[in-house]
mmCIF file of C-alpha atoms and ligand atoms in Angstrom:
data_model
loop_
_atom_site.group_PDB
_atom_site.id
_atom_site.type_symbol
_atom_site.label_atom_id
_atom_site.label_comp_id
_atom_site.label_asym_id
_atom_site.label_seq_id
_atom_site.Cartn_x
_atom_site.Cartn_y
_atom_site.Cartn_z
ATOM 1 C CA MET A 1 -26.887 22.498 -37.878
ATOM 2 C CA ASN A 2 -24.232 21.427 -40.333
ATOM 3 C CA ILE A 3 -21.278 19.664 -38.722
ATOM 4 C CA ASP A 4 -18.265 18.933 -40.823
ATOM 5 C CA LEU A 5 -17.522 15.218 -41.303
ATOM 6 C CA TYR A 6 -14.091 15.416 -39.665
ATOM 7 C CA GLU A 7 -15.495 17.324 -36.739
ATOM 8 C CA ARG A 8 -18.178 14.671 -36.400
ATOM 9 C CA ILE A 9 -15.546 11.902 -36.402
ATOM 10 C CA TRP A 10 -13.526 13.658 -33.691
ATOM 11 C CA MET A 11 -16.624 14.192 -31.595
ATOM 12 C CA TRP A 12 -17.353 10.478 -31.674
ATOM 13 C CA CYS A 13 -13.733 9.676 -30.906
ATOM 14 C CA ILE A 14 -13.795 11.953 -27.872
ATOM 15 C CA ALA A 15 -17.109 10.523 -26.727
ATOM 16 C CA ALA A 16 -15.672 7.002 -27.041
ATOM 17 C CA MET A 17 -12.578 7.992 -25.063
ATOM 18 C CA LEU A 18 -14.659 9.507 -22.276
ATOM 19 C CA VAL A 19 -16.689 6.303 -22.025
ATOM 20 C CA LEU A 20 -13.480 4.264 -21.978
ATOM 21 C CA PHE A 21 -11.787 6.384 -19.283
ATOM 22 C CA LEU A 22 -14.798 6.638 -16.989
ATOM 23 C CA GLY A 23 -15.612 2.986 -17.663
ATOM 24 C CA SER A 24 -12.121 1.815 -16.688
ATOM 25 C CA THR A 25 -12.355 3.774 -13.424
ATOM 26 C CA ALA A 26 -15.750 2.228 -12.715
ATOM 27 C CA VAL A 27 -14.477 -1.295 -13.487
ATOM 28 C CA ALA A 28 -11.457 -0.786 -11.197
ATOM 29 C CA ALA A 29 -13.565 0.613 -8.352
ATOM 30 C CA PHE A 30 -16.606 -1.679 -8.508
ATOM 31 C CA GLY A 31 -15.332 -4.734 -10.365
ATOM 32 C CA HIS A 32 -11.831 -5.099 -8.920
ATOM 33 C CA GLN A 33 -12.449 -3.278 -5.626
ATOM 34 C CA ILE A 34 -9.397 -1.094 -6.158
ATOM 35 C CA HIS A 35 -9.545 1.988 -3.985
ATOM 36 C CA PRO A 36 -7.095 4.593 -2.744
ATOM 37 C CA PRO A 37 -4.738 2.897 -0.262
ATOM 38 C CA SER A 38 -5.797 4.733 2.877
ATOM 39 C CA HIS A 39 -8.888 4.246 4.969
ATOM 40 C CA VAL A 40 -8.281 7.401 6.970
ATOM 41 C CA GLU A 41 -7.267 5.772 10.215
ATOM 42 C CA THR A 42 -5.548 8.318 12.435
ATOM 43 C CA ILE A 43 -2.739 7.869 14.955
ATOM 44 C CA ASP A 44 -0.683 10.186 17.157
ATOM 45 C CA PRO A 45 2.796 10.281 15.566
ATOM 46 C CA ARG A 46 4.413 11.085 18.947
ATOM 47 C CA THR A 47 3.218 7.803 20.437
ATOM 48 C CA ALA A 48 3.170 5.697 17.251
ATOM 49 C CA LEU A 49 6.268 3.777 18.366
ATOM 50 C CA SER A 50 4.457 2.424 21.414
ATOM 51 C CA ASP A 51 0.970 2.325 19.895
ATOM 52 C CA PRO A 52 -0.556 -1.155 20.286
ATOM 53 C CA ARG A 53 -1.504 -1.122 16.601
ATOM 54 C CA PHE A 54 2.210 -1.119 15.809
ATOM 55 C CA ARG A 55 3.361 -3.522 18.485
ATOM 56 C CA PRO A 56 4.952 -5.788 17.653
ATOM 57 C CA GLN A 57 6.261 -4.377 14.408
ATOM 58 C CA GLY A 58 6.483 -6.758 11.510
ATOM 59 C CA ALA A 59 4.348 -9.720 10.548
ATOM 60 C CA ALA A 60 1.451 -10.937 12.673
ATOM 61 C CA ILE A 61 -1.612 -13.080 12.085
ATOM 62 C CA ASP A 62 -5.113 -12.163 13.186
ATOM 63 C CA SER A 63 -7.842 -14.454 14.414
ATOM 64 C CA HIS A 64 -9.180 -14.896 10.860
ATOM 65 C CA GLY A 65 -5.783 -16.172 9.738
ATOM 66 C CA GLN A 66 -5.140 -13.006 7.762
ATOM 67 C CA LEU A 67 -1.517 -11.906 7.623
ATOM 68 C CA HIS A 68 -0.657 -8.332 8.568
ATOM 69 C CA ALA A 69 2.606 -6.421 8.389
ATOM 70 C CA ARG A 70 3.018 -3.362 10.561
ATOM 71 C CA VAL A 71 5.826 -1.034 9.542
ATOM 72 C CA LEU A 72 6.902 2.313 10.989
ATOM 73 C CA GLY A 73 8.767 4.900 8.994
ATOM 74 C CA LEU A 74 11.116 7.332 10.681
ATOM 75 C CA MET A 75 14.117 9.394 9.668
ATOM 76 C CA PHE A 76 15.860 7.373 8.236
ATOM 77 C CA ALA A 77 14.761 3.786 8.642
ATOM 78 C CA TRP A 78 11.880 1.400 8.288
ATOM 79 C CA LEU A 79 10.994 -0.594 11.394
ATOM 80 C CA PRO A 80 11.415 -3.515 11.205
ATOM 81 C CA ALA A 81 14.435 -3.434 8.913
ATOM 82 C CA GLU A 82 13.698 -6.974 7.713
ATOM 83 C CA LEU A 83 10.376 -8.591 7.072
ATOM 84 C CA THR A 84 9.555 -12.146 6.006
ATOM 85 C CA VAL A 85 6.268 -13.138 4.400
ATOM 86 C CA PRO A 86 5.117 -16.209 2.468
ATOM 87 C CA ALA A 87 4.706 -16.123 -1.315
ATOM 88 C CA GLY A 88 1.247 -16.167 -2.844
ATOM 89 C CA THR A 89 -0.475 -15.056 0.355
ATOM 90 C CA PRO A 90 -2.357 -11.789 0.839
ATOM 91 C CA VAL A 91 -0.567 -9.467 3.259
ATOM 92 C CA THR A 92 -2.202 -6.355 4.655
ATOM 93 C CA PHE A 93 0.360 -3.644 5.267
ATOM 94 C CA HIS A 94 -0.243 -1.008 7.937
ATOM 95 C CA LEU A 95 2.144 1.913 7.747
ATOM 96 C CA THR A 96 2.693 5.105 9.647
ATOM 97 C CA SER A 97 5.393 7.660 10.303
ATOM 98 C CA THR A 98 6.709 9.093 13.562
ATOM 99 C CA ASP A 99 8.055 12.245 11.956
ATOM 100 C CA VAL A 100 7.740 13.400 8.338
ATOM 101 C CA THR A 101 6.138 12.006 5.211
ATOM 102 C CA HIS A 102 7.901 8.979 3.743
ATOM 103 C CA GLY A 103 7.168 6.837 0.709
ATOM 104 C CA PHE A 104 6.934 3.091 1.247
ATOM 105 C CA GLU A 105 7.844 1.252 -1.921
ATOM 106 C CA ILE A 106 8.480 -2.452 -2.317
ATOM 107 C CA VAL A 107 10.587 -2.229 -5.431
ATOM 108 C CA ARG A 108 9.490 -4.379 -8.421
ATOM 109 C CA THR A 109 6.057 -5.017 -6.867
ATOM 110 C CA ASN A 110 2.777 -3.132 -6.712
ATOM 111 C CA GLY A 111 3.241 -2.571 -2.962
ATOM 112 C CA GLN A 112 3.487 1.149 -2.499
ATOM 113 C CA ALA A 113 1.925 3.809 -0.299
ATOM 114 C CA MET A 114 2.624 7.256 1.026
ATOM 115 C CA VAL A 115 3.379 7.177 4.750
ATOM 116 C CA VAL A 116 2.042 10.307 6.389
ATOM 117 C CA PRO A 117 2.470 11.198 10.080
ATOM 118 C CA GLY A 118 -0.871 11.134 11.851
ATOM 119 C CA TYR A 119 -2.369 8.526 9.530
ATOM 120 C CA VAL A 120 -2.190 4.776 9.071
ATOM 121 C CA SER A 121 -1.834 3.858 5.419
ATOM 122 C CA GLN A 122 -3.101 0.446 4.523
ATOM 123 C CA PHE A 123 -3.032 -1.789 1.483
ATOM 124 C CA THR A 124 -3.264 -5.490 0.807
ATOM 125 C CA THR A 125 -1.158 -7.241 -1.782
ATOM 126 C CA GLN A 126 0.572 -10.522 -2.388
ATOM 127 C CA PHE A 127 3.880 -11.569 -3.851
ATOM 128 C CA PRO A 128 3.591 -14.397 -6.372
ATOM 129 C CA GLU A 129 7.326 -15.053 -6.467
ATOM 130 C CA ALA A 130 9.723 -15.832 -3.665
ATOM 131 C CA GLY A 131 12.777 -13.646 -3.499
ATOM 132 C CA GLU A 132 14.384 -10.684 -1.821
ATOM 133 C CA TYR A 133 12.795 -7.336 -2.362
ATOM 134 C CA LEU A 134 14.113 -3.928 -1.520
ATOM 135 C CA ILE A 135 11.847 -1.631 0.465
ATOM 136 C CA ALA A 136 12.863 1.882 -0.388
ATOM 137 C CA CYS A 137 11.712 5.342 0.613
ATOM 138 C CA ASN A 138 10.548 7.182 -2.464
ATOM 139 C CA GLU A 139 9.504 10.444 -0.831
ATOM 140 C CA TYR A 140 12.298 12.897 -0.046
ATOM 141 C CA CYS A 141 12.417 13.094 3.751
ATOM 142 C CA GLY A 142 15.762 14.662 4.607
ATOM 143 C CA VAL A 143 19.525 14.257 4.327
ATOM 144 C CA GLY A 144 19.422 10.508 4.978
ATOM 145 C CA HIS A 145 16.568 9.818 2.556
ATOM 146 C CA HIS A 146 18.701 7.691 0.216
ATOM 147 C CA THR A 147 19.769 5.414 3.099
ATOM 148 C CA MET A 148 16.226 4.692 4.216
ATOM 149 C CA ALA A 149 15.688 1.099 3.151
ATOM 150 C CA ALA A 150 14.579 -2.266 4.447
ATOM 151 C CA LYS A 151 14.441 -5.800 3.135
ATOM 152 C CA LEU A 152 11.446 -7.963 2.361
ATOM 153 C CA HIS A 153 12.049 -11.707 2.204
ATOM 154 C CA VAL A 154 9.347 -13.555 0.329
ATOM 155 C CA VAL A 155 9.771 -17.265 1.026
ATOM 156 C CA PRO A 156 7.886 -20.270 -0.382
ATOM 157 C CA ARG A 157 4.813 -20.933 1.696
ATOM 158 C CA SER A 158 6.160 -24.315 2.851
ATOM 159 C CA GLN A 159 9.237 -22.648 4.349
ATOM 160 C CA TRP A 160 7.382 -19.895 6.094
ATOM 161 C CA GLN A 161 7.367 -19.819 9.856
ATOM 162 C CA ALA A 162 4.201 -18.118 11.054
ATOM 163 C CA PRO A 163 4.878 -15.454 13.678
ATOM 164 C CA THR A 164 3.836 -16.403 17.171
ATOM 165 C CA SER A 165 2.316 -13.021 17.878
ATOM 166 C CA THR A 166 -1.344 -12.721 17.019
ATOM 167 C CA ILE A 167 -3.391 -9.590 16.787
ATOM 168 C CA GLU A 168 -7.060 -8.767 16.858
ATOM 169 C CA ALA A 169 -8.837 -8.953 13.552
ATOM 170 C CA SER A 170 -9.329 -5.464 12.254
ATOM 171 C CA GLU A 171 -12.748 -4.269 11.293
ATOM 172 C CA PRO A 172 -13.570 -4.641 7.641
ATOM 173 C CA ASN A 173 -12.843 -1.451 5.784
ATOM 174 C CA HIS A 174 -16.035 0.525 5.357
ATOM 175 C CA GLY A 175 -14.213 3.698 4.360
ATOM 176 C CA HIS A 176 -15.477 5.984 7.088
HETATM 177 CU CU1 CUA B 1 11.990 8.465 4.184
HETATM 178 CU CU2 CUA B 1 12.746 9.425 2.157
#
Protein backbone atom coordinates (compact mmCIF):
# COMPACT_ATOMS: atom_id res chain seq x y z
CA MET A 1 0.00 0.00 0.00
CA ASN A 2 1.35 3.38 -0.98
CA ILE A 3 1.18 5.96 1.80
CA ASP A 4 1.98 9.53 0.97
CA LEU A 5 5.07 10.92 2.74
CA TYR A 6 3.14 13.66 4.55
CA GLU A 7 0.52 11.20 5.67
CA ARG A 8 3.28 8.96 6.95
CA ILE A 9 4.83 11.85 8.91
CA TRP A 10 1.48 12.72 10.50
CA MET A 11 0.87 9.10 11.41
CA TRP A 12 4.17 8.98 13.26
CA CYS A 13 3.44 12.30 14.93
CA ILE A 14 0.08 11.03 16.16
CA ALA A 15 1.62 7.77 17.33
CA ALA A 16 4.27 9.74 19.24
CA MET A 17 1.62 11.94 20.84
CA LEU A 18 -0.43 8.94 21.94
CA VAL A 19 2.66 7.42 23.57
CA LEU A 20 3.41 10.74 25.26
CA PHE A 21 -0.14 11.25 26.59
CA LEU A 22 -0.64 7.70 27.83
CA GLY A 23 2.93 7.66 29.14
CA SER A 24 2.44 10.85 31.16
CA THR A 25 -0.72 9.40 32.73
CA ALA A 26 1.15 6.21 33.59
CA VAL A 27 4.08 8.15 35.10
CA ALA A 28 1.68 10.27 37.20
CA ALA A 29 -0.29 7.24 38.41
CA PHE A 30 2.53 4.75 39.04
CA GLY A 31 5.60 6.94 39.40
CA HIS A 32 4.21 9.89 41.37
CA GLN A 33 1.26 8.08 42.97
CA ILE A 34 -1.13 10.80 41.84
CA HIS A 35 -4.70 9.58 41.91
CA PRO A 36 -8.14 11.15 41.91
CA PRO A 37 -8.63 12.91 45.26
CA SER A 38 -11.40 10.73 46.65
CA HIS A 39 -11.16 7.27 48.12
CA VAL A 40 -14.92 6.80 48.13
CA GLU A 41 -15.47 7.06 51.85
CA THR A 42 -19.14 7.66 52.56
CA ILE A 43 -20.80 9.66 55.34
CA ASP A 44 -24.37 10.62 56.22
CA PRO A 45 -24.63 14.36 55.44
CA ARG A 46 -27.42 14.79 58.04
CA THR A 47 -25.12 13.71 60.86
CA ALA A 48 -21.79 14.90 59.40
CA LEU A 49 -21.63 17.78 61.88
CA SER A 50 -21.52 15.39 64.82
CA ASP A 51 -19.71 12.54 63.05
CA PRO A 52 -16.61 11.50 65.02
CA ARG A 53 -14.55 11.67 61.82
CA PHE A 54 -15.20 15.41 61.79
CA ARG A 55 -14.87 16.07 65.49
CA PRO A 56 -13.03 18.15 66.32
CA GLN A 57 -12.96 20.12 63.10
CA GLY A 58 -9.63 21.52 62.07
CA ALA A 59 -6.12 20.22 62.55
CA ALA A 60 -5.36 17.04 64.48
CA ILE A 61 -2.45 14.63 64.66
CA ASP A 62 -2.77 10.86 64.48
CA SER A 63 -0.73 8.26 66.29
CA HIS A 64 1.77 8.09 63.39
CA GLY A 65 2.42 11.82 63.74
CA GLN A 66 0.61 12.54 60.49
CA LEU A 67 -1.23 15.84 60.38
CA HIS A 68 -4.88 15.86 59.33
CA ALA A 69 -7.28 18.71 58.68
CA ARG A 70 -10.99 18.02 58.85
CA VAL A 71 -13.19 20.63 57.21
CA LEU A 72 -16.96 20.74 56.74
CA GLY A 73 -18.62 22.70 54.00
CA LEU A 74 -22.11 24.08 54.44
CA MET A 75 -24.15 26.91 52.98
CA PHE A 76 -22.27 29.27 53.20
CA ALA A 77 -19.21 28.64 55.32
CA TRP A 78 -16.26 26.36 55.85
CA LEU A 79 -15.91 24.92 59.35
CA PRO A 80 -13.52 25.80 60.86
CA ALA A 81 -13.30 29.31 59.44
CA GLU A 82 -9.59 29.48 60.28
CA LEU A 83 -7.01 26.76 60.09
CA THR A 84 -3.33 26.81 61.02
CA VAL A 85 -0.80 24.32 59.70
CA PRO A 86 3.00 24.24 59.61
CA ALA A 87 4.91 24.94 56.40
CA GLY A 88 6.67 22.12 54.59
CA THR A 89 4.66 19.40 56.32
CA PRO A 90 2.25 17.00 54.61
CA VAL A 91 -1.35 17.65 55.62
CA THR A 92 -4.15 15.24 54.79
CA PHE A 93 -7.40 17.09 54.23
CA HIS A 94 -10.72 15.35 54.87
CA LEU A 95 -13.70 17.24 53.51
CA THR A 96 -17.42 16.74 53.41
CA SER A 97 -20.60 18.73 53.00
CA THR A 98 -23.76 18.82 55.10
CA ASP A 99 -25.93 20.09 52.28
CA VAL A 100 -25.01 20.67 48.63
CA THR A 101 -21.87 20.27 46.56
CA HIS A 102 -19.14 22.81 47.31
CA GLY A 103 -15.68 23.31 45.88
CA PHE A 104 -12.79 23.48 48.33
CA GLU A 105 -9.97 25.53 46.90
CA ILE A 106 -6.90 26.79 48.71
CA VAL A 107 -6.13 29.65 46.38
CA ARG A 108 -2.58 29.80 44.93
CA THR A 109 -1.86 26.20 45.98
CA ASN A 110 -2.58 22.77 44.53
CA GLY A 111 -5.02 22.04 47.37
CA GLN A 112 -8.38 21.59 45.75
CA ALA A 113 -11.22 19.09 45.84
CA MET A 114 -14.91 18.86 45.15
CA VAL A 115 -16.90 18.50 48.37
CA VAL A 116 -19.91 16.31 47.78
CA PRO A 117 -22.59 15.51 50.39
CA GLY A 118 -22.47 11.84 51.32
CA TYR A 119 -18.76 11.48 50.60
CA VAL A 120 -15.50 12.34 52.31
CA SER A 121 -13.04 13.87 49.87
CA GLN A 122 -9.43 13.43 50.80
CA PHE A 123 -6.11 14.70 49.54
CA THR A 124 -2.66 15.22 50.98
CA THR A 125 -0.53 18.22 50.17
CA GLN A 126 1.99 20.52 51.76
CA PHE A 127 2.65 24.22 51.68
CA PRO A 128 6.30 25.10 51.12
CA GLU A 129 5.85 28.75 52.02
CA ALA A 130 4.43 30.32 55.15
CA GLY A 131 1.70 32.84 54.59
CA GLU A 132 -2.02 33.44 54.61
CA TYR A 133 -4.06 31.60 52.07
CA LEU A 134 -7.65 32.10 51.11
CA ILE A 135 -9.89 29.05 51.10
CA ALA A 136 -12.65 29.74 48.64
CA CYS A 137 -15.67 27.85 47.38
CA ASN A 138 -15.34 27.38 43.65
CA GLU A 139 -18.54 25.44 43.03
CA TYR A 140 -21.73 27.49 42.79
CA CYS A 141 -23.80 26.47 45.82
CA GLY A 142 -26.45 29.16 46.21
CA VAL A 143 -27.03 32.86 46.83
CA GLY A 144 -24.23 33.12 49.40
CA HIS A 145 -21.67 31.23 47.32
CA HIS A 146 -19.36 34.23 46.93
CA THR A 147 -19.21 34.74 50.71
CA MET A 148 -18.17 31.17 51.44
CA ALA A 149 -14.54 31.50 52.44
CA ALA A 150 -12.10 30.57 55.17
CA LYS A 151 -8.50 31.34 56.00
CA LEU A 152 -5.50 29.05 56.06
CA HIS A 153 -2.51 30.21 58.08
CA VAL A 154 0.69 28.47 57.11
CA VAL A 155 3.28 29.22 59.78
CA PRO A 156 6.98 28.28 59.96
CA ARG A 157 7.36 24.87 61.52
CA SER A 158 9.20 26.31 64.54
CA GLN A 159 6.22 28.54 65.37
CA TRP A 160 3.61 25.87 64.98
CA GLN A 161 1.70 24.75 68.02
CA ALA A 162 0.59 21.16 67.54
CA PRO A 163 -3.09 20.65 68.35
CA THR A 164 -3.74 18.79 71.56
CA SER A 165 -6.45 16.65 70.03
CA THR A 166 -5.25 13.40 68.55
CA ILE A 167 -7.15 11.07 66.31
CA GLU A 168 -6.83 7.46 65.30
CA ALA A 169 -4.55 6.76 62.40
CA SER A 170 -6.65 6.16 59.34
CA GLU A 171 -6.20 3.03 57.33
CA PRO A 172 -3.86 3.37 54.40
CA ASN A 173 -5.77 4.13 51.25
CA HIS A 174 -6.30 0.94 49.29
CA GLY A 175 -8.93 2.49 47.03
CA HIS A 176 -11.80 0.17 47.81
CU1 LIG B 1 -20.08 26.62 48.64
CU2 LIG B 1 -20.08 27.78 46.57
